[in-house]
Short mmCIF file of C-alpha atoms in Angstrom, two decimals:
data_model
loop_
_atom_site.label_atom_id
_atom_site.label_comp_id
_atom_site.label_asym_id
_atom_site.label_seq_id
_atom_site.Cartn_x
_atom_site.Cartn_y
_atom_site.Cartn_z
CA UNK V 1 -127.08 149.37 75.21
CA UNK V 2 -126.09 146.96 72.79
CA UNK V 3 -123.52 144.87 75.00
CA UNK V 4 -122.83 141.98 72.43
CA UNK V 5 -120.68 144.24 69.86
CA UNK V 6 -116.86 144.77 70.23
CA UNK V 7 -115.97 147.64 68.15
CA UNK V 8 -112.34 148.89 67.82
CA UNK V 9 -111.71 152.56 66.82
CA UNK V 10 -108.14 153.27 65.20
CA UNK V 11 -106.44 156.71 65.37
CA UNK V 12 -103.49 157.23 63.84
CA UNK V 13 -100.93 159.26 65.85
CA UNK V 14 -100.47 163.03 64.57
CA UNK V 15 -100.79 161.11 61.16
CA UNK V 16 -99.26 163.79 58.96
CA UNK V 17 -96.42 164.85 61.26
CA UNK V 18 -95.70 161.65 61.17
CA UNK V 19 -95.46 160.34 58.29
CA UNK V 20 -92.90 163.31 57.44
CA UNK V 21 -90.44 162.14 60.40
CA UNK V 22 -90.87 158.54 58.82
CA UNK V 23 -89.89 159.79 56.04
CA UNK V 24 -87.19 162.22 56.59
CA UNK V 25 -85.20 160.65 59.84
CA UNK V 26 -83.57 164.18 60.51
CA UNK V 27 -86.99 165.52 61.59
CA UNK V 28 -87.54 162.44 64.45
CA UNK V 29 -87.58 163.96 68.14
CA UNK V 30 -88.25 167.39 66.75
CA UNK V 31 -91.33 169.75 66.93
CA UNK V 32 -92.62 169.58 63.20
CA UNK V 33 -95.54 171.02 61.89
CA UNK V 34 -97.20 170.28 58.16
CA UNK V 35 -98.47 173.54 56.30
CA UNK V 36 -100.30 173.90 52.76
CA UNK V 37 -98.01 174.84 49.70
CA UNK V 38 -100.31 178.33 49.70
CA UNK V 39 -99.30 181.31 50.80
CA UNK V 40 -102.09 181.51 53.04
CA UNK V 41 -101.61 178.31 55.09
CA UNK V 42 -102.89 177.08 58.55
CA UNK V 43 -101.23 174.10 60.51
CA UNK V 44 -102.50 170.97 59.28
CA UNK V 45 -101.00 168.55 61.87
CA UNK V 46 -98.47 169.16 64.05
CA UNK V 47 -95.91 166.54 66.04
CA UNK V 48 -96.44 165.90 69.27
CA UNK V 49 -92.84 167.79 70.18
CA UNK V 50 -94.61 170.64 68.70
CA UNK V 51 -98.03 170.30 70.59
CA UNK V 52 -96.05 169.97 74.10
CA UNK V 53 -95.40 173.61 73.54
CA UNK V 54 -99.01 174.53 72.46
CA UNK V 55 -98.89 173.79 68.48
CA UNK V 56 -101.95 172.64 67.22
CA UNK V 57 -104.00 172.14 64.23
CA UNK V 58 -105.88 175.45 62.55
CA UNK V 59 -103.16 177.85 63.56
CA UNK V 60 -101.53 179.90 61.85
CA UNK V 61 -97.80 179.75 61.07
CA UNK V 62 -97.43 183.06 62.55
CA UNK V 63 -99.20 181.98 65.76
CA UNK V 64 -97.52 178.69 66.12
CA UNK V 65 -94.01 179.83 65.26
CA UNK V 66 -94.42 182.04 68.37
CA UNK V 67 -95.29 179.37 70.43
CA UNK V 68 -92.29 177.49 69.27
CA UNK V 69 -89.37 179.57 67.95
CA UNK V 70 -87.81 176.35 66.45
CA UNK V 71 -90.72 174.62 64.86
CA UNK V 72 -90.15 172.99 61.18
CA UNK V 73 -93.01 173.61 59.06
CA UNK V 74 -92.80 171.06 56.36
CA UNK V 75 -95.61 171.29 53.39
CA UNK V 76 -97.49 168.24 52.92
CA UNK V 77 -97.13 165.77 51.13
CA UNK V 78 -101.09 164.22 50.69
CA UNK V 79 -100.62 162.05 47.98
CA UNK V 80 -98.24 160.34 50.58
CA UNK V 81 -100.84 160.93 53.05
CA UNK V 82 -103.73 159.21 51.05
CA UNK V 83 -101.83 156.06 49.55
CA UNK V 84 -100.51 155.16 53.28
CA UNK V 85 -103.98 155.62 54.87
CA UNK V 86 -105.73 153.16 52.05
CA UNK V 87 -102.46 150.58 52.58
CA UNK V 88 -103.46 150.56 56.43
CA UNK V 89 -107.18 150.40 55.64
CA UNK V 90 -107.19 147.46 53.31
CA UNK V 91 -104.74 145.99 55.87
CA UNK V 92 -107.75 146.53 58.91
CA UNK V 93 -109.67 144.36 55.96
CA UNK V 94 -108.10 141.00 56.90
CA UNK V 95 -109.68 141.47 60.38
CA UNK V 96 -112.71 142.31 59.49
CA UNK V 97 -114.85 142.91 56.51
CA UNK V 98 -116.35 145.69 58.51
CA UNK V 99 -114.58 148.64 58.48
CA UNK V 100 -116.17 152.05 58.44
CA UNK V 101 -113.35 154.88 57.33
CA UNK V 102 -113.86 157.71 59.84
CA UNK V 103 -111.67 159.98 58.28
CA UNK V 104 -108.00 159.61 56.59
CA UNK V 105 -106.22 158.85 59.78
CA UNK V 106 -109.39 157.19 61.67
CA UNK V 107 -111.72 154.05 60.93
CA UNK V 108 -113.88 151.72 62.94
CA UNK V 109 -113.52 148.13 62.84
CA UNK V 110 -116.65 145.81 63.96
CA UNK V 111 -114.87 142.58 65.60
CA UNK V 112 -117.58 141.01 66.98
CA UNK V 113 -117.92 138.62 64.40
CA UNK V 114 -113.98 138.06 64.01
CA UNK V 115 -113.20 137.11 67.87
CA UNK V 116 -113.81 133.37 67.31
CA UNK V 117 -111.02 133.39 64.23
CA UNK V 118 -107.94 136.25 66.06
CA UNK V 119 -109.23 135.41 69.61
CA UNK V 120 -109.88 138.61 72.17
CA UNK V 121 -110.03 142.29 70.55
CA UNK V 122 -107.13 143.42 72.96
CA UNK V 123 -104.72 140.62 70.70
CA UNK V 124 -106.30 142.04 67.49
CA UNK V 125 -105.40 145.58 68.42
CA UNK V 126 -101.64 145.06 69.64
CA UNK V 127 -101.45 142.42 65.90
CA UNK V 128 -102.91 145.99 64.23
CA UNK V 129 -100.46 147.69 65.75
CA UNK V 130 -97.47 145.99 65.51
CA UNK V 131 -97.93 145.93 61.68
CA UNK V 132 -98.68 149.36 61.47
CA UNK V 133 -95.21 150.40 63.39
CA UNK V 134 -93.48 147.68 61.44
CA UNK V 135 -94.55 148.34 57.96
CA UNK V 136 -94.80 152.27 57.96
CA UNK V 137 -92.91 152.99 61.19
CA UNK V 138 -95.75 154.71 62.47
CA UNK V 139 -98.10 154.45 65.56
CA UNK V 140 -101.46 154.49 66.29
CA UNK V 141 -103.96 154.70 69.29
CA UNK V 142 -106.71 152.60 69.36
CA UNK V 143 -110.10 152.05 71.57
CA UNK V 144 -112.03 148.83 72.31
CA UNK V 145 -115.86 149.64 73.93
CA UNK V 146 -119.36 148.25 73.11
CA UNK V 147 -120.64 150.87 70.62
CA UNK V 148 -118.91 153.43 68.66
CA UNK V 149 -118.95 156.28 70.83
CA UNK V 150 -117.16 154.98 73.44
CA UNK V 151 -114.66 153.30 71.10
CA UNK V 152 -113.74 156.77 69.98
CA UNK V 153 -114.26 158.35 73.68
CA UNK V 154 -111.44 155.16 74.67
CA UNK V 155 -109.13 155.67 71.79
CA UNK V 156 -108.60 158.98 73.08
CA UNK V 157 -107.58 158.12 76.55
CA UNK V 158 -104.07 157.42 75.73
CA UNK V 159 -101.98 159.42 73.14
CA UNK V 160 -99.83 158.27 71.67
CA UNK V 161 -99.57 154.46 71.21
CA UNK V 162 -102.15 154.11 73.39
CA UNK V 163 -104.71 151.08 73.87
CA UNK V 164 -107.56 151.85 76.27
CA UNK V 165 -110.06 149.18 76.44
CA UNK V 166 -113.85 149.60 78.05
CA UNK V 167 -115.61 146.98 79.43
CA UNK V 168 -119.40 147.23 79.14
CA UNK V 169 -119.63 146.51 82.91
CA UNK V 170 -117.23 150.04 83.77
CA UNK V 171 -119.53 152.07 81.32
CA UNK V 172 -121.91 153.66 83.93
CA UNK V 173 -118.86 154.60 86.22
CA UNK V 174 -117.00 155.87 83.38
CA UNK V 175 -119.91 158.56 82.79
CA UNK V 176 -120.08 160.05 86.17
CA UNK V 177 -116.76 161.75 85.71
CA UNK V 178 -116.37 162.08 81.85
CA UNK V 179 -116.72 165.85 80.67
CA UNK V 180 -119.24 166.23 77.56
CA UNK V 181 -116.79 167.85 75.70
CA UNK V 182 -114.75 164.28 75.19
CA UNK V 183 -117.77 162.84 73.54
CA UNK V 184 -117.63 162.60 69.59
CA UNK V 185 -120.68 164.53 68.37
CA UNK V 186 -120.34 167.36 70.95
CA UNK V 187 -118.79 170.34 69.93
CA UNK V 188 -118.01 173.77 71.35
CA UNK V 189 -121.47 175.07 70.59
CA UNK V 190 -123.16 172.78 71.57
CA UNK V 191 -120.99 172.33 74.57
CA UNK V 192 -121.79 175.84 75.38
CA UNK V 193 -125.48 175.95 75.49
CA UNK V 194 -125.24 172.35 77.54
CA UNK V 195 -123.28 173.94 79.83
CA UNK V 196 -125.98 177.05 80.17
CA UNK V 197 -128.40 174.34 81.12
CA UNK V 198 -125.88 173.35 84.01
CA UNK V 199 -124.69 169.93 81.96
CA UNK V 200 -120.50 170.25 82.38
CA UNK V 201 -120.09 165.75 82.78
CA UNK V 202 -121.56 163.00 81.06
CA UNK V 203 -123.54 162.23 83.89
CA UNK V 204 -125.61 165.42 84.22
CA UNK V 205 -127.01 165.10 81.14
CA UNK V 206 -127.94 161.26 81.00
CA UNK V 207 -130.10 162.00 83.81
CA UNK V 208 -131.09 165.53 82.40
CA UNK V 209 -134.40 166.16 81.83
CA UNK V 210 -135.61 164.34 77.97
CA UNK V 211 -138.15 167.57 77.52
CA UNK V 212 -135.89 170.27 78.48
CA UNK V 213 -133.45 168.62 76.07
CA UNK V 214 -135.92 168.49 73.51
CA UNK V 215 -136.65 171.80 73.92
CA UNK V 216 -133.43 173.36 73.54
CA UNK V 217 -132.28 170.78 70.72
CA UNK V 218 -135.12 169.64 68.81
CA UNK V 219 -135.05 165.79 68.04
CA UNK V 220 -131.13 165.65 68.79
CA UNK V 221 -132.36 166.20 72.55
CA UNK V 222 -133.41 162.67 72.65
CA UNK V 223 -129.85 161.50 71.04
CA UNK V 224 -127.91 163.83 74.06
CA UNK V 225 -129.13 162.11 76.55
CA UNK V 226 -128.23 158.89 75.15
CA UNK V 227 -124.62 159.73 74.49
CA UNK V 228 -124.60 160.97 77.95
CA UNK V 229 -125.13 157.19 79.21
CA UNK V 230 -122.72 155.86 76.83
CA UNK V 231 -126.23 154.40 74.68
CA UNK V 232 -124.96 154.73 70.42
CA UNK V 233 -126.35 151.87 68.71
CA UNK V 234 -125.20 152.63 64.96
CA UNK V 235 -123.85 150.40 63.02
CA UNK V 236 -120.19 150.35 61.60
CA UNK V 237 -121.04 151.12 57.92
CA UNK V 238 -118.52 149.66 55.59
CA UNK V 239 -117.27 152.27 53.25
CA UNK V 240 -118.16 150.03 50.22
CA UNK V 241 -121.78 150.01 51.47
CA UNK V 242 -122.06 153.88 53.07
CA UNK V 243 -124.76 155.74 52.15
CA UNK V 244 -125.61 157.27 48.89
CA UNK V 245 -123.70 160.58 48.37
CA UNK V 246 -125.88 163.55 48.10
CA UNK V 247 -123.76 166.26 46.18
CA UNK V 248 -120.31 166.37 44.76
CA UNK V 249 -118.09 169.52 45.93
CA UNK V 250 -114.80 171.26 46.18
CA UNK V 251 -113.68 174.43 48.00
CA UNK V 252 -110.61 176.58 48.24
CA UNK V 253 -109.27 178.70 50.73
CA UNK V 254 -107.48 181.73 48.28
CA UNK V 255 -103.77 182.78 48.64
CA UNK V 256 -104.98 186.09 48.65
CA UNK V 257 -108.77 187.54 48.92
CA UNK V 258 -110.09 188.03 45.29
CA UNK V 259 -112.41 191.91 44.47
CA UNK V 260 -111.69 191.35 40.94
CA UNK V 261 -114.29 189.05 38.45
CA UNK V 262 -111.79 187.83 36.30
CA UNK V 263 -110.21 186.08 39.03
CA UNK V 264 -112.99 184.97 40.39
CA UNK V 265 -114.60 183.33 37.48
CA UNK V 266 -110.90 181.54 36.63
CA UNK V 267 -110.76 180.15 40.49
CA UNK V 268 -114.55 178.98 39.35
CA UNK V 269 -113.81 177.48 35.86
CA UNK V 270 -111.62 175.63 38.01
CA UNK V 271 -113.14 174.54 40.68
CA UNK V 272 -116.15 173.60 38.17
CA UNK V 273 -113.84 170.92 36.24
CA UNK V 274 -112.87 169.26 39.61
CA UNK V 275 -116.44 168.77 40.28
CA UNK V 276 -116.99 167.80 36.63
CA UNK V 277 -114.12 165.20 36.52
CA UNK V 278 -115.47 163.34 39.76
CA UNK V 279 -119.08 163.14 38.68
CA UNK V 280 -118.20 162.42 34.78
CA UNK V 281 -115.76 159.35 36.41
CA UNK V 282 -118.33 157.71 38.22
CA UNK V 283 -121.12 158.51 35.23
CA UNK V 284 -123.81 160.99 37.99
CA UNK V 285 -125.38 164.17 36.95
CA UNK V 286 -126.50 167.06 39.30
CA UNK V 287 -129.84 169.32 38.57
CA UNK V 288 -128.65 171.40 41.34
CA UNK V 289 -126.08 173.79 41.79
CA UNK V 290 -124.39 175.47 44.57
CA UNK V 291 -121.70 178.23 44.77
CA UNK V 292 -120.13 178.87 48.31
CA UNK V 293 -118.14 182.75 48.91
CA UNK V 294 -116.98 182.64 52.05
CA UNK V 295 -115.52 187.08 52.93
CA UNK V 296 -112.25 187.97 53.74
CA UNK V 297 -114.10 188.70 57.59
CA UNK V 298 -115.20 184.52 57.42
CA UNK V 299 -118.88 185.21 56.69
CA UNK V 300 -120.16 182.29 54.86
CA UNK V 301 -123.17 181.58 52.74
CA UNK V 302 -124.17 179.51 49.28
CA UNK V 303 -126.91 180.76 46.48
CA UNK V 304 -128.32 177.52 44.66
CA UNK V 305 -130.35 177.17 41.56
CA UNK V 306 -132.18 173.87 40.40
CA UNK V 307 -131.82 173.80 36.50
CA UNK V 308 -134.21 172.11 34.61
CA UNK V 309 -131.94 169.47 33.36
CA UNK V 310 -128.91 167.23 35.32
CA UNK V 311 -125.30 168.36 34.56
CA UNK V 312 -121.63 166.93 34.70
CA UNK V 313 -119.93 169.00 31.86
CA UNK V 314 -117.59 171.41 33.31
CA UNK V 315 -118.52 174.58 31.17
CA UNK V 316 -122.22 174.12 31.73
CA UNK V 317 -121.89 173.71 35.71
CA UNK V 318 -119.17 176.91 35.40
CA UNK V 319 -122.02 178.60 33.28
CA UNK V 320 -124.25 178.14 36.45
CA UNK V 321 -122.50 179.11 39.04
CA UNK V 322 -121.00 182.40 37.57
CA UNK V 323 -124.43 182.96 36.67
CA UNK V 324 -125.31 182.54 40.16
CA UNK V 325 -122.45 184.92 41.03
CA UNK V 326 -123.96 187.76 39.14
CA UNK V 327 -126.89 187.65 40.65
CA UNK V 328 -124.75 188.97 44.00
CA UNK V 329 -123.75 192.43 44.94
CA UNK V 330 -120.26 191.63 46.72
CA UNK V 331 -119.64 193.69 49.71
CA UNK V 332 -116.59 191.99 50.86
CA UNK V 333 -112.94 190.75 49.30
CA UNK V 334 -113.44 186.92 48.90
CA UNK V 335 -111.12 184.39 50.74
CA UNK V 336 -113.38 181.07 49.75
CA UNK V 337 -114.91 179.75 46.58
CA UNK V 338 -116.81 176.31 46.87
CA UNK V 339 -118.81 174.66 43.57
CA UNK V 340 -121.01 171.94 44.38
CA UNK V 341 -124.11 169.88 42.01
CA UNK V 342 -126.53 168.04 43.79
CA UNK V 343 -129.73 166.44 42.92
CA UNK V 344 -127.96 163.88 41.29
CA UNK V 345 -128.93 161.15 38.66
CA UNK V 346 -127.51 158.44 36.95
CA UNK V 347 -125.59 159.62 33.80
CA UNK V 348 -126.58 158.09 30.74
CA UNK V 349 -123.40 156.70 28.34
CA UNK V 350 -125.58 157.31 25.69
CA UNK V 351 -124.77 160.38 23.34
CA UNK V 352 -127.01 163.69 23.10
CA UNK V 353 -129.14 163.98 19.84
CA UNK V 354 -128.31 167.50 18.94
CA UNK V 355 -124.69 168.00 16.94
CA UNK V 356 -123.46 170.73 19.62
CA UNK V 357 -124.14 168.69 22.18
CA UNK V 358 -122.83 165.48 21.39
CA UNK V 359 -120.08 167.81 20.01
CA UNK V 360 -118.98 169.07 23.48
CA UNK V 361 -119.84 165.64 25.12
CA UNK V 362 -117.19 163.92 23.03
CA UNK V 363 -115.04 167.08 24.17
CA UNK V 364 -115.25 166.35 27.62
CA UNK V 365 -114.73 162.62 27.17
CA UNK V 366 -111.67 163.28 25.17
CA UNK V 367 -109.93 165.39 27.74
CA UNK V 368 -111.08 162.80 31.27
CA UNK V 369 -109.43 159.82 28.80
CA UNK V 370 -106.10 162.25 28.27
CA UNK V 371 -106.26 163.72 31.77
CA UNK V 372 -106.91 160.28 33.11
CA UNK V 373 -103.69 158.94 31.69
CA UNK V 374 -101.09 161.48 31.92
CA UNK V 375 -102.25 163.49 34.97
CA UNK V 376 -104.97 166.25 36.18
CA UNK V 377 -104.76 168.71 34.27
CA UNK V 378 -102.77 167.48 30.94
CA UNK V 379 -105.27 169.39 29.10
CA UNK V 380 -106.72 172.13 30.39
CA UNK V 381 -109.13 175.16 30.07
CA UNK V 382 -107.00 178.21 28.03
CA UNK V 383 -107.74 180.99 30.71
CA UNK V 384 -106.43 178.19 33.28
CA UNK V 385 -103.16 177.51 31.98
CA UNK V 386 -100.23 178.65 34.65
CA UNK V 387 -102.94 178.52 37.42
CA UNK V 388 -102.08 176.21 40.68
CA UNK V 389 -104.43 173.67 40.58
CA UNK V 390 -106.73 174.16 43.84
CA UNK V 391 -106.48 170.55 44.88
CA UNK V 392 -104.36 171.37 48.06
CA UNK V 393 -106.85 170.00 51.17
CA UNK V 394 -108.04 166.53 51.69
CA UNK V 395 -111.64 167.22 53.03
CA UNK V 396 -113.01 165.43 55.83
CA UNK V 397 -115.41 163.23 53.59
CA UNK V 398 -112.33 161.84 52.07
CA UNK V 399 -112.78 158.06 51.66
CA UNK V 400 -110.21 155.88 50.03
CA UNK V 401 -112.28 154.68 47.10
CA UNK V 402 -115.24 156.30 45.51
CA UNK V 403 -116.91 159.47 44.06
CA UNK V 404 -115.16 161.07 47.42
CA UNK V 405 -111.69 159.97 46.59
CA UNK V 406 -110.58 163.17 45.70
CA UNK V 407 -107.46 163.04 43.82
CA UNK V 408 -105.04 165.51 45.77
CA UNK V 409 -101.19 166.92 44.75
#
């Protein structure tokens, strides 16, 4: 294990929840839960009044108002949501120019190389904290280990406000009694089938057999028994350096399940200019496209089709996926759409050659430019005029800058 690195995990505390109480004093002290403006919503976040009766995230409001006849479900505000989390992220940027965004309320801050300048990573994390409560009123738990994974496994501990700090030296210790399931990375599934191997603590499986592991799990067996003794030597990726995105995507979840076409297609004109916008803004091109249905009884599953040339143009990537769509023999009312291109290239700035095309290039470029300055949506498709815009969810490859900035109401 890498002992050298201090990394520093942030969690902000029931993030949405909170920021609603911050914002609305009457709802401080009470058991508040944020829902989608759909009228099929789930509980996005709820406060930690509301989880000390059992609230938690993914239930329904039925389900959660049971739990807690007096909750107050409050619909979210994520435009709120997303400028806060980039104001604390850029603020994480004076300590360190390496900062890896986890997720909107989560990042990971490499402060190895910033010690010599703040001084120890316990004084960094109470100076991140302080400013976070005093600027947005708002608290946060944070972690301090040798590697990622147990930053994340520390930041955990305590919640909320909490500052749990792991020494290299009480790593092995830690692992005898840890249960797998607190690992990042380890999920019920997985959990499961680690458990039908006899695996239930961190311990078992470091010392678990490397074969058996490899037999159940492939190459990820190797990787198990490594996060089992605390071993996770990747890097914190800054989010201005991450990795190349593969694909560019949105999804809904429907207010009500869709039978008819008609519907369906206007959900996918839709969701086809969200994709369009994004990839036309930061000039890529897909030769692949994907449409996602996901049945009213949650069975999921995408049909693709490589075209022979790259697209960003929202009619032509519509054009594919409803093409795509009639190629299927729906059994099932649908509760989920998703569009997605892939394959992507660099988009040229230069026009097309042929009339038509340059035609409905100049189109699209014409609308982004209007859309751009007076709001999504400004101009708009006919058949989608009086439709609610499906830009409800902030997905968990959210990043604050980027192609995966998604621009939510």
């Amino acid at each position: 294990m890498s002992n050298h690195r201090t990394i520093l995990h942030l969690d902000m505390n029931a993030f949405f929840a909170s920021v609603e109480q911050q914002a609305d004093p009457s709802l401080q002290g009470k058991p508040v839960a944020v829902i989608g403006s759909g009228a099929r919503t789930i509980i996005t976040t709820a406060s930690y009044e509301a989880r000390a009766h059992g609230v938690g995230t993914g239930m329904t409001t039925h389900e959660a108002k049971r739990l807690c006849p007096e909750l107050i479900l409050v619909i979210g505000n994520n435009r709120e949501y997303t400028r806060i989390s980039k104001l604390i992220f850029e603020m994480l940027g004076q300590f360190t120019p390496l900062v890896e965004v986890f997720s909107i309320d989560e990042a990971f801050l490499d402060l190895t190389g910033s010690l010599r300048l703040f001084g120890r990573a316990d004084v960094i994390a109470r100076e991140i904290k302080a400013r976070i409560r005093d600027r947005f009123g708002l608290t946060c738990s944070i972690g301090i280990a040798p590697n990622k994974l147990l930053a994340k496994l520390a930041s955990d501990m305590q919640k909320p406000d909490g500052l749990t700090i792991i020494p290299p030296e009480n790593v092995a210790s830690l692992m005898k009694t840890t249960p797998i399931r607190s690992l990042c990375g380890i999920g019920p599934s997985t959990e499961q089938r680690l458990k039908y191997l006899g695996i239930s603590t961190c311990n078992d499986l470091g010392h678990f057999s490397s074969k058996i592991l490899t037999r159940h799990f492939g190459a990820m067996g190797a990787r198990l028994k490594q996060m089992g003794q605390g071993i996770d030597d990747s890097p914190v990726i800054p989010t201005t350096t991450e990795e190349e995105v593969k694909s560019v995507s949105h999804s809904t979840t429907l207010d009500h399940d869709l039978t008819n076409k008609d519907d369906i297609h206007k959900y996918l004109l839709m969701l086809s200019e969200m994709v369009g916008r994004r990839a036309r803004r930061y000039k890529t091109k897909g030769k692949t496209v994907t449409l996602t249905i996901r049945y009213a009884d949650f069975t999921t599953f995408s049909r693709q089709e490589t075209l022979p040339s790259p697209l960003n143009r929202s009619g032509d990537i519509y054009r594919a996926v409803t093409a795509l769509l009639d190629t299927l023999q729906l059994t099932q009312p649908i509760r989920l759409l998703g569009v997605a291109i892939s394959n992507l290239v660099h988009a040229s700035e230069q026009l097309p050659l042929f009339p038509e095309e340059r035609r409905l290039t100049t189109l699209s470029q014409a609308m982004d430019q209007v859309n751009d300055r007076f709001g999504e949506t400004t101009i708009t498709f006919g058949t989608l005029l009086g439709q609610d815009n499906c830009s409800h969810v902030i997905a968990p490859a959210w990043r604050p800058a980027g192609i995966r900035d998604v621009k939510v109401k």
